[in-house]
Amino acid sequence: MNRIGILAQLEGLIRDLFDEYQGPVTEDLSAHDVEQWDSLGNVQFVVLIEKTMDVRFSTEEMASLSNLGELMTLIERKKSL
Amino acid sequence: MIDSSRYPALGKLLDGQLSIFPEHQSYLERRFADADQAHLELADQISDLITRIAHDHLDEIFEDYKWLTGVFVEEEVYFRRNGTYRLSSFEDAERTVYVDPVYMRKYMNGLLASEVWWHNHTNAIGFYKETFLDCLPGSSRHLEVGPGHGLLLYLATQTERCKSLTAWDVSAASLTNTREALSAMGVERDVKLEQYNIYDAPDGEFDSIVFSEVLEHLEQPLEALHVLRKLLTQDGRLYVHAPVNSPAPDHLYLFRTPEEVVSMVEEAGFDVVETRFYPILGVPLERARAFDLGISTLVVATPSEGA
Ligand SMILES: C[S@@+](CC[C@H](N)C(=O)[O-])C[C@H]1O[C@@H](n2cnc3c(N)ncnc32)[C@H](O)[C@@H]1O
């Protein structure tokens, strides 16, 4: 899957989980921009990604991501292993 | 973030917590962003109590809260991945948590701070005071099972309505925390603190019973409610606080909806007088239900006729 495909999938999950957020979903988007994306929301989001994309994240990875772009790079790396 | 001149105890606590846990700034900003005056006043009162309970180790409480948020995230990851709590047997919870005084102290300290940093916990204290303690008949013989950090028990010591005060806990380490808290608060009344597992409770008769954040720690919660039913007088009052979908290192029984808690209380022979459902992080109840988020479920009940 390419970056555009990954971003589209993540956008679907974000629109679902953080349904109050109306702004654009780009690589720059971070938890700070989305009111519902709190610490527990982050866990839900990442576990949803694990389930839909068949990848696994460590707790450190979950906590250290600063925006969607970084998350996408991590997913790409995991997918190419 | 808040007006410290109006809410001085809360302001001081926020400054202290943020100096130790600056990463929590944006969470705490959101936490208090929509709070109305009544909620801020309550948070200020609780902050004052926490400051006094903490006495000379407030920084330790801030550190332990920071630690606990990390522990909760780990548990949340497990819960979201597997759809169950990590532990299922009391022996495991006892071995890893209850008998370890260092762990227990950190845990109770962290939970104490959560009473003001978590929206649902602050609201639960408000409900406990207004709808339970302030409505008890005078001269109640009062029992709390699982007092932990002691905040609820302390509030009970402050009302004339409680004529006698008893607390039981399975964990000696936890009872030590409770004892220290009461002594730091300068409580001079006689409070009986005894080590009992709820399933091995001695005979007794009480007019008010508090069971806050204990039900989900049990393998057989319904049986424990039956025990409480036997201990409570016919016109006595029971207060239960049980969280739904809330993973923690020692939570065993997974309630998936607030209604499951309420109907278990009824099944044990109680009539429900009042309920409140407070979702975690102050999210709307519909959202909490839709995404299986944590919901603090509060129930005040009284024994059913003939039960
Ligand atoms: C999370 S703390 C609750 C503290 C406080 N009541 C509150 O609402 O925040 C749970 C307490 O229940 C106690 N506990 C767990 N299982 C118990 C049992 N079977 N019998 C008696 N106490 C128990 C634990 O030792 C601990 O002190």
Short mmCIF file of C-alpha atoms and ligand atoms in Angstrom, two decimals:
data_model
loop_
_atom_site.label_atom_id
_atom_site.label_comp_id
_atom_site.label_asym_id
_atom_site.label_seq_id
_atom_site.Cartn_x
_atom_site.Cartn_y
_atom_site.Cartn_z
CA MET A 1 0.00 0.00 0.00
CA ASN A 2 1.34 3.47 -0.85
CA ARG A 3 1.26 6.58 1.32
CA ILE A 4 -1.89 7.90 -0.30
CA GLY A 5 -3.65 4.62 0.41
CA ILE A 6 -2.48 4.61 4.03
CA LEU A 7 -3.58 8.20 4.52
CA ALA A 8 -7.01 7.40 3.10
CA GLN A 9 -7.39 4.49 5.52
CA LEU A 10 -6.27 6.58 8.47
CA GLU A 11 -8.69 9.33 7.47
CA GLY A 12 -11.54 6.82 7.55
CA LEU A 13 -10.59 5.75 11.08
CA ILE A 14 -10.19 9.33 12.25
CA ARG A 15 -13.55 10.46 10.85
CA ASP A 16 -15.15 7.51 12.60
CA LEU A 17 -13.46 7.73 15.96
CA PHE A 18 -13.03 11.50 16.28
CA ASP A 19 -16.35 12.35 14.69
CA GLU A 20 -16.48 15.96 15.82
CA TYR A 21 -13.37 16.89 13.88
CA GLN A 22 -14.32 18.61 10.62
CA GLY A 23 -10.91 19.86 9.43
CA PRO A 24 -8.62 18.37 6.80
CA VAL A 25 -6.75 15.13 7.46
CA THR A 26 -3.19 15.62 6.22
CA GLU A 27 0.23 14.33 7.18
CA ASP A 28 0.62 17.31 9.53
CA LEU A 29 -2.40 16.44 11.63
CA SER A 30 -1.61 15.70 15.27
CA ALA A 31 -3.52 14.87 18.45
CA HIS A 32 -3.25 18.52 19.39
CA ASP A 33 -5.54 19.53 16.50
CA VAL A 34 -8.32 17.12 17.41
CA GLU A 35 -10.19 17.65 20.63
CA GLN A 36 -11.36 14.04 20.98
CA TRP A 37 -7.86 12.65 20.36
CA ASP A 38 -6.84 12.36 24.02
CA SER A 39 -4.58 9.75 25.63
CA LEU A 40 -7.22 7.03 25.63
CA GLY A 41 -8.48 8.06 22.20
CA ASN A 42 -4.90 7.62 21.01
CA VAL A 43 -4.82 4.04 22.32
CA GLN A 44 -8.13 3.29 20.60
CA PHE A 45 -6.93 4.83 17.37
CA VAL A 46 -3.65 2.92 17.32
CA VAL A 47 -5.29 -0.40 18.23
CA LEU A 48 -7.84 0.17 15.43
CA ILE A 49 -4.92 0.67 13.04
CA GLU A 50 -3.36 -2.54 14.34
CA LYS A 51 -6.56 -4.44 13.65
CA THR A 52 -7.34 -2.97 10.24
CA MET A 53 -3.79 -2.90 8.88
CA ASP A 54 -2.35 -5.96 10.56
CA VAL A 55 0.59 -4.24 12.24
CA ARG A 56 1.68 -4.06 15.87
CA PHE A 57 2.99 -1.06 17.82
CA SER A 58 4.90 -0.92 21.08
CA THR A 59 3.66 1.38 23.84
CA GLU A 60 6.69 3.62 23.27
CA GLU A 61 5.83 3.93 19.61
CA MET A 62 2.23 4.78 20.46
CA ALA A 63 3.30 7.53 22.81
CA SER A 64 6.05 9.04 20.73
CA LEU A 65 4.22 9.79 17.46
CA SER A 66 3.88 13.49 16.87
CA ASN A 67 1.80 13.57 13.69
CA LEU A 68 0.11 11.41 11.07
CA GLY A 69 3.10 11.62 8.71
CA GLU A 70 5.34 9.94 11.30
CA LEU A 71 2.70 7.32 11.93
CA MET A 72 2.48 6.61 8.20
CA THR A 73 6.25 6.21 7.93
CA LEU A 74 6.16 3.78 10.83
CA ILE A 75 3.35 1.78 9.21
CA GLU A 76 5.26 1.69 5.89
CA ARG A 77 8.36 0.45 7.69
CA LYS A 78 6.44 -2.25 9.52
CA LYS A 79 4.66 -3.33 6.33
CA SER A 80 7.90 -3.65 4.37
CA LEU A 81 9.60 -5.92 6.93
CA MET B 1 -6.05 27.64 32.94
CA ILE B 2 -8.30 28.50 35.92
CA ASP B 3 -8.70 31.58 38.08
CA SER B 4 -6.34 30.82 40.98
CA SER B 5 -7.61 33.71 43.07
CA ARG B 6 -11.08 32.14 43.11
CA TYR B 7 -9.92 28.53 43.36
CA PRO B 8 -6.64 28.75 45.25
CA ALA B 9 -6.29 25.11 46.32
CA LEU B 10 -6.96 23.89 42.79
CA GLY B 11 -4.56 26.47 41.36
CA LYS B 12 -1.76 25.36 43.66
CA LEU B 13 -2.37 21.71 42.93
CA LEU B 14 -2.34 22.36 39.19
CA ASP B 15 0.97 24.23 39.42
CA GLY B 16 2.50 21.42 41.43
CA GLN B 17 1.23 18.66 39.16
CA LEU B 18 2.37 20.45 36.01
CA SER B 19 5.85 21.10 37.38
CA ILE B 20 6.27 17.33 37.73
CA PHE B 21 4.21 16.28 34.72
CA PRO B 22 4.40 19.11 32.14
CA GLU B 23 3.30 16.72 29.35
CA HIS B 24 -0.13 16.74 31.02
CA GLN B 25 -0.70 20.44 30.29
CA SER B 26 -2.95 20.07 27.26
CA TYR B 27 -5.00 17.33 28.91
CA LEU B 28 -5.56 19.44 32.03
CA GLU B 29 -6.42 22.50 29.93
CA ARG B 30 -9.16 20.52 28.23
CA ARG B 31 -10.18 18.96 31.53
CA PHE B 32 -11.09 22.35 33.00
CA ALA B 33 -12.00 24.24 29.81
CA ASP B 34 -15.78 23.79 30.02
CA ALA B 35 -16.06 23.41 33.78
CA ASP B 36 -18.79 25.55 35.34
CA GLN B 37 -18.50 27.36 38.63
CA ALA B 38 -20.08 24.57 40.69
CA HIS B 39 -17.65 22.02 39.28
CA LEU B 40 -14.66 24.28 39.88
CA GLU B 41 -15.77 24.90 43.45
CA LEU B 42 -16.03 21.17 44.03
CA ALA B 43 -12.62 20.61 42.41
CA ASP B 44 -11.20 23.32 44.66
CA GLN B 45 -12.62 21.65 47.78
CA ILE B 46 -11.26 18.26 46.73
CA SER B 47 -7.89 19.86 45.98
CA ASP B 48 -7.82 21.24 49.51
CA LEU B 49 -8.56 17.78 50.93
CA ILE B 50 -5.87 16.16 48.77
CA THR B 51 -3.36 18.77 49.86
CA ARG B 52 -4.15 18.05 53.49
CA ILE B 53 -4.16 14.26 53.11
CA ALA B 54 -0.83 14.48 51.30
CA HIS B 55 0.54 16.52 54.19
CA ASP B 56 4.31 16.59 53.60
CA HIS B 57 4.46 14.41 50.50
CA LEU B 58 2.48 16.23 47.84
CA ASP B 59 5.27 15.84 45.29
CA GLU B 60 5.14 12.09 45.79
CA ILE B 61 1.42 12.19 44.97
CA PHE B 62 2.12 14.11 41.75
CA GLU B 63 4.85 11.62 40.79
CA ASP B 64 2.59 8.67 41.53
CA TYR B 65 -0.24 10.13 39.48
CA LYS B 66 2.14 10.50 36.54
CA TRP B 67 3.23 6.89 37.00
CA LEU B 68 -0.38 5.72 37.22
CA THR B 69 -1.38 7.39 33.94
CA GLY B 70 1.34 5.31 32.26
CA VAL B 71 0.08 2.14 33.95
CA PHE B 72 -3.47 2.91 32.80
CA VAL B 73 -2.36 3.44 29.21
CA GLU B 74 -0.69 0.00 29.23
CA GLU B 75 -3.87 -1.57 30.60
CA GLU B 76 -5.94 0.30 28.04
CA VAL B 77 -3.82 -1.10 25.22
CA TYR B 78 -4.39 -4.62 26.49
CA PHE B 79 -8.11 -3.98 26.90
CA ARG B 80 -8.58 -2.52 23.42
CA ARG B 81 -6.60 -5.32 21.81
CA ASN B 82 -8.27 -8.19 23.64
CA GLY B 83 -11.64 -6.88 24.77
CA THR B 84 -11.06 -8.16 28.33
CA TYR B 85 -9.23 -7.10 31.46
CA ARG B 86 -5.72 -8.52 31.79
CA LEU B 87 -6.24 -10.27 35.13
CA SER B 88 -9.11 -12.54 36.02
CA SER B 89 -8.19 -14.07 39.36
CA PHE B 90 -8.14 -12.52 42.80
CA GLU B 91 -4.89 -14.35 43.61
CA ASP B 92 -3.15 -12.53 40.77
CA ALA B 93 -4.44 -9.15 41.90
CA GLU B 94 -3.49 -9.91 45.48
CA ARG B 95 0.01 -11.03 44.58
CA THR B 96 0.82 -8.19 42.19
CA VAL B 97 -0.98 -5.35 43.95
CA TYR B 98 -2.61 -5.79 47.36
CA VAL B 99 0.25 -7.36 49.29
CA ASP B 100 2.91 -5.04 47.90
CA PRO B 101 3.07 -1.96 50.14
CA VAL B 102 5.21 0.06 47.72
CA TYR B 103 2.94 -0.62 44.76
CA MET B 104 -0.19 -0.08 46.82
CA ARG B 105 1.02 3.25 48.14
CA LYS B 106 1.82 4.54 44.66
CA TYR B 107 -1.48 3.27 43.35
CA MET B 108 -3.56 4.87 46.10
CA ASN B 109 -1.61 8.14 45.79
CA GLY B 110 -2.23 8.21 42.05
CA LEU B 111 -5.92 7.46 42.55
CA LEU B 112 -6.15 10.20 45.14
CA ALA B 113 -4.90 12.76 42.60
CA SER B 114 -7.30 11.36 39.99
CA GLU B 115 -10.18 12.49 42.21
CA VAL B 116 -9.53 16.00 40.95
CA TRP B 117 -7.75 15.41 37.62
CA TRP B 118 -10.47 13.14 36.28
CA HIS B 119 -13.78 14.69 35.47
CA ASN B 120 -15.77 11.55 36.33
CA HIS B 121 -14.04 11.07 39.69
CA THR B 122 -14.67 14.67 40.75
CA ASN B 123 -18.33 14.32 39.83
CA ALA B 124 -18.54 11.05 41.75
CA ILE B 125 -17.31 12.75 44.93
CA GLY B 126 -19.92 15.46 44.46
CA PHE B 127 -22.66 12.85 44.09
CA TYR B 128 -21.39 10.89 47.11
CA LYS B 129 -21.52 13.99 49.31
CA GLU B 130 -24.84 15.39 48.16
CA THR B 131 -26.91 12.34 47.39
CA PHE B 132 -25.47 9.88 49.87
CA LEU B 133 -23.76 11.41 52.91
CA ASP B 134 -26.03 14.43 53.23
CA CYS B 135 -29.13 12.24 53.00
CA LEU B 136 -28.17 9.64 55.60
CA PRO B 137 -30.42 9.36 58.59
CA GLY B 138 -28.88 10.69 61.83
CA SER B 139 -26.93 8.26 64.02
CA SER B 140 -25.97 5.91 61.19
CA ARG B 141 -23.59 3.07 61.87
CA HIS B 142 -21.33 3.52 58.87
CA LEU B 143 -19.18 0.95 57.06
CA GLU B 144 -16.84 1.43 54.12
CA VAL B 145 -15.34 -1.58 52.37
CA GLY B 146 -12.10 -0.84 50.49
CA PRO B 147 -11.38 2.72 51.70
CA GLY B 148 -7.96 2.92 49.98
CA HIS B 149 -6.71 6.52 50.00
CA GLY B 150 -9.37 7.40 52.59
CA LEU B 151 -10.97 10.43 50.96
CA LEU B 152 -14.52 9.08 51.12
CA LEU B 153 -14.06 7.76 54.64
CA TYR B 154 -12.68 11.11 55.75
CA LEU B 155 -15.80 12.86 54.42
CA ALA B 156 -17.91 10.40 56.41
CA THR B 157 -16.00 11.29 59.59
CA GLN B 158 -17.01 14.92 59.04
CA THR B 159 -20.73 14.38 59.23
CA GLU B 160 -22.64 14.11 62.47
CA ARG B 161 -24.97 11.73 60.68
CA CYS B 162 -22.42 8.93 61.06
CA LYS B 163 -22.53 7.83 64.67
CA SER B 164 -19.90 5.11 64.34
CA LEU B 165 -17.34 4.44 61.64
CA THR B 166 -15.86 1.13 60.49
CA ALA B 167 -13.77 0.27 57.44
CA TRP B 168 -12.64 -3.09 56.11
CA ASP B 169 -10.04 -3.83 53.49
CA VAL B 170 -8.38 -7.02 52.33
CA SER B 171 -5.06 -5.24 52.00
CA ALA B 172 -3.02 -4.37 55.08
CA ALA B 173 -0.97 -2.03 52.90
CA SER B 174 -4.11 -0.19 51.85
CA LEU B 175 -5.29 0.11 55.45
CA THR B 176 -1.96 1.69 56.32
CA ASN B 177 -2.62 4.36 53.70
CA THR B 178 -6.12 4.93 55.04
CA ARG B 179 -4.81 5.22 58.61
CA GLU B 180 -2.13 7.71 57.58
CA ALA B 181 -4.64 9.78 55.64
CA LEU B 182 -7.03 10.05 58.60
CA SER B 183 -4.21 10.96 60.91
CA ALA B 184 -2.85 13.59 58.49
CA MET B 185 -6.35 15.10 58.43
CA GLY B 186 -6.37 15.26 62.22
CA VAL B 187 -9.37 12.97 62.59
CA GLU B 188 -9.82 12.34 66.29
CA ARG B 189 -13.01 10.32 66.14
CA ASP B 190 -12.76 6.62 66.66
CA VAL B 191 -12.62 4.85 63.28
CA LYS B 192 -12.31 1.08 63.34
CA LEU B 193 -9.98 -0.09 60.54
CA GLU B 194 -9.94 -3.85 60.16
CA GLN B 195 -8.42 -6.27 57.71
CA TYR B 196 -11.15 -8.39 56.16
CA ASN B 197 -11.89 -9.87 52.80
CA ILE B 198 -15.51 -8.98 52.03
CA TYR B 199 -16.29 -12.68 51.60
CA ASP B 200 -15.08 -13.40 55.14
CA ALA B 201 -16.83 -10.43 56.71
CA PRO B 202 -17.84 -10.80 60.35
CA ASP B 203 -21.47 -10.46 61.37
CA GLY B 204 -22.60 -6.93 61.93
CA GLU B 205 -25.30 -4.38 61.36
CA PHE B 206 -24.83 -1.09 59.54
CA ASP B 207 -27.13 1.72 58.41
CA SER B 208 -24.88 2.99 55.66
CA ILE B 209 -22.38 1.11 53.52
CA VAL B 210 -19.93 2.51 50.99
CA PHE B 211 -18.50 0.24 48.31
CA SER B 212 -16.56 2.50 45.99
CA GLU B 213 -14.39 1.08 43.23
CA VAL B 214 -14.28 -2.38 44.74
CA LEU B 215 -16.95 -4.34 42.85
CA GLU B 216 -14.84 -4.54 39.68
CA HIS B 217 -11.95 -5.93 41.77
CA LEU B 218 -13.87 -9.09 42.56
CA GLU B 219 -14.33 -12.39 40.79
CA GLN B 220 -17.86 -12.80 42.18
CA PRO B 221 -19.27 -9.30 42.60
CA LEU B 222 -22.88 -10.44 43.02
CA GLU B 223 -21.93 -12.53 46.03
CA ALA B 224 -20.22 -9.55 47.63
CA LEU B 225 -23.40 -7.50 47.18
CA HIS B 226 -25.31 -10.29 48.92
CA VAL B 227 -22.89 -10.01 51.84
CA LEU B 228 -23.51 -6.26 52.02
CA ARG B 229 -27.24 -6.83 51.83
CA LYS B 230 -27.04 -8.99 54.97
CA LEU B 231 -25.00 -6.35 56.78
CA LEU B 232 -27.35 -3.47 55.94
CA THR B 233 -30.42 -2.64 58.03
CA GLN B 234 -33.81 -2.65 56.29
CA ASP B 235 -33.95 1.13 55.89
CA GLY B 236 -30.19 1.50 55.45
CA ARG B 237 -28.44 2.93 52.40
CA LEU B 238 -25.81 1.51 50.10
CA TYR B 239 -23.49 3.56 47.89
CA VAL B 240 -21.81 1.74 45.01
CA HIS B 241 -19.34 3.22 42.56
CA ALA B 242 -18.23 0.79 39.85
CA PRO B 243 -16.52 1.75 36.62
CA VAL B 244 -17.55 0.26 33.30
CA ASN B 245 -14.95 -0.55 30.59
CA SER B 246 -12.13 0.70 32.80
CA PRO B 247 -9.01 -1.46 32.70
CA ALA B 248 -6.64 -1.22 35.69
CA PRO B 249 -3.91 -3.47 37.11
CA ASP B 250 -6.28 -5.10 39.60
CA HIS B 251 -9.65 -4.98 37.84
CA LEU B 252 -11.12 -8.44 37.31
CA TYR B 253 -14.80 -8.13 36.54
CA LEU B 254 -15.69 -6.34 33.33
CA PHE B 255 -18.97 -4.45 33.43
CA ARG B 256 -19.72 -3.44 29.85
CA THR B 257 -22.61 -1.07 30.50
CA PRO B 258 -23.84 0.98 33.48
CA GLU B 259 -27.07 -1.02 33.34
CA GLU B 260 -25.13 -4.20 34.16
CA VAL B 261 -23.99 -2.61 37.42
CA VAL B 262 -27.47 -1.35 38.28
CA SER B 263 -29.16 -4.66 37.60
CA MET B 264 -26.58 -6.57 39.63
CA VAL B 265 -27.35 -4.30 42.61
CA GLU B 266 -31.06 -5.03 42.12
CA GLU B 267 -30.44 -8.74 41.76
CA ALA B 268 -28.72 -8.75 45.14
CA GLY B 269 -31.92 -7.58 46.82
CA PHE B 270 -31.80 -3.78 46.63
CA ASP B 271 -34.12 -1.09 45.29
CA VAL B 272 -32.26 1.58 43.43
CA VAL B 273 -32.87 5.09 44.73
CA GLU B 274 -30.56 7.16 42.49
CA THR B 275 -28.05 6.54 39.72
CA ARG B 276 -25.51 8.69 37.89
CA PHE B 277 -23.42 7.72 34.90
CA TYR B 278 -20.29 9.85 34.47
CA PRO B 279 -18.16 9.04 31.42
CA ILE B 280 -14.41 9.29 31.50
CA LEU B 281 -12.80 12.55 30.33
CA GLY B 282 -16.21 14.20 30.46
CA VAL B 283 -17.18 12.85 27.03
CA PRO B 284 -20.91 12.73 26.26
CA LEU B 285 -22.66 9.57 27.48
CA GLU B 286 -23.76 8.57 23.96
CA ARG B 287 -20.17 8.70 22.74
CA ALA B 288 -18.98 6.71 25.75
CA ARG B 289 -21.56 4.06 25.00
CA ALA B 290 -20.86 3.99 21.27
CA PHE B 291 -17.11 3.48 21.77
CA ASP B 292 -17.20 1.39 24.96
CA LEU B 293 -15.40 4.07 26.96
CA GLY B 294 -15.10 4.13 30.73
CA ILE B 295 -18.19 5.25 32.65
CA SER B 296 -18.23 5.75 36.40
CA THR B 297 -21.50 4.20 37.48
CA LEU B 298 -22.91 5.39 40.79
CA VAL B 299 -25.80 3.79 42.56
CA VAL B 300 -27.55 4.61 45.82
CA ALA B 301 -29.80 1.78 46.91
CA THR B 302 -31.81 0.52 49.84
CA PRO B 303 -32.87 -3.05 50.68
CA SER B 304 -35.96 -4.26 48.82
CA GLU B 305 -39.00 -5.06 50.86
CA GLY B 306 -39.04 -8.68 51.84
CA ALA B 307 -35.62 -9.39 50.32
C1 LIG C 1 -9.35 1.07 43.94
S1 LIG C 1 -9.36 0.92 45.67
C2 LIG C 1 -10.75 1.93 46.09
C3 LIG C 1 -10.36 3.15 46.88
C4 LIG C 1 -11.48 4.11 47.22
N1 LIG C 1 -12.59 3.44 47.87
C5 LIG C 1 -11.97 4.84 45.99
O1 LIG C 1 -13.17 4.85 45.75
O2 LIG C 1 -11.16 5.44 45.27
C6 LIG C 1 -9.93 -0.73 45.91
C7 LIG C 1 -9.77 -1.20 47.34
O3 LIG C 1 -10.52 -2.40 47.53
C8 LIG C 1 -9.77 -3.31 48.29
N2 LIG C 1 -10.25 -4.68 48.00
C9 LIG C 1 -10.08 -5.39 46.86
N3 LIG C 1 -10.64 -6.61 46.96
C10 LIG C 1 -11.20 -6.66 48.20
C11 LIG C 1 -11.93 -7.68 48.90
N4 LIG C 1 -12.18 -8.87 48.35
N5 LIG C 1 -12.36 -7.41 50.15
C12 LIG C 1 -12.09 -6.20 50.73
N6 LIG C 1 -11.42 -5.21 50.11
C13 LIG C 1 -10.97 -5.43 48.86
C14 LIG C 1 -8.33 -3.04 47.83
O4 LIG C 1 -7.39 -3.49 48.74
C15 LIG C 1 -8.34 -1.52 47.71
O5 LIG C 1 -8.01 -0.88 48.91
#
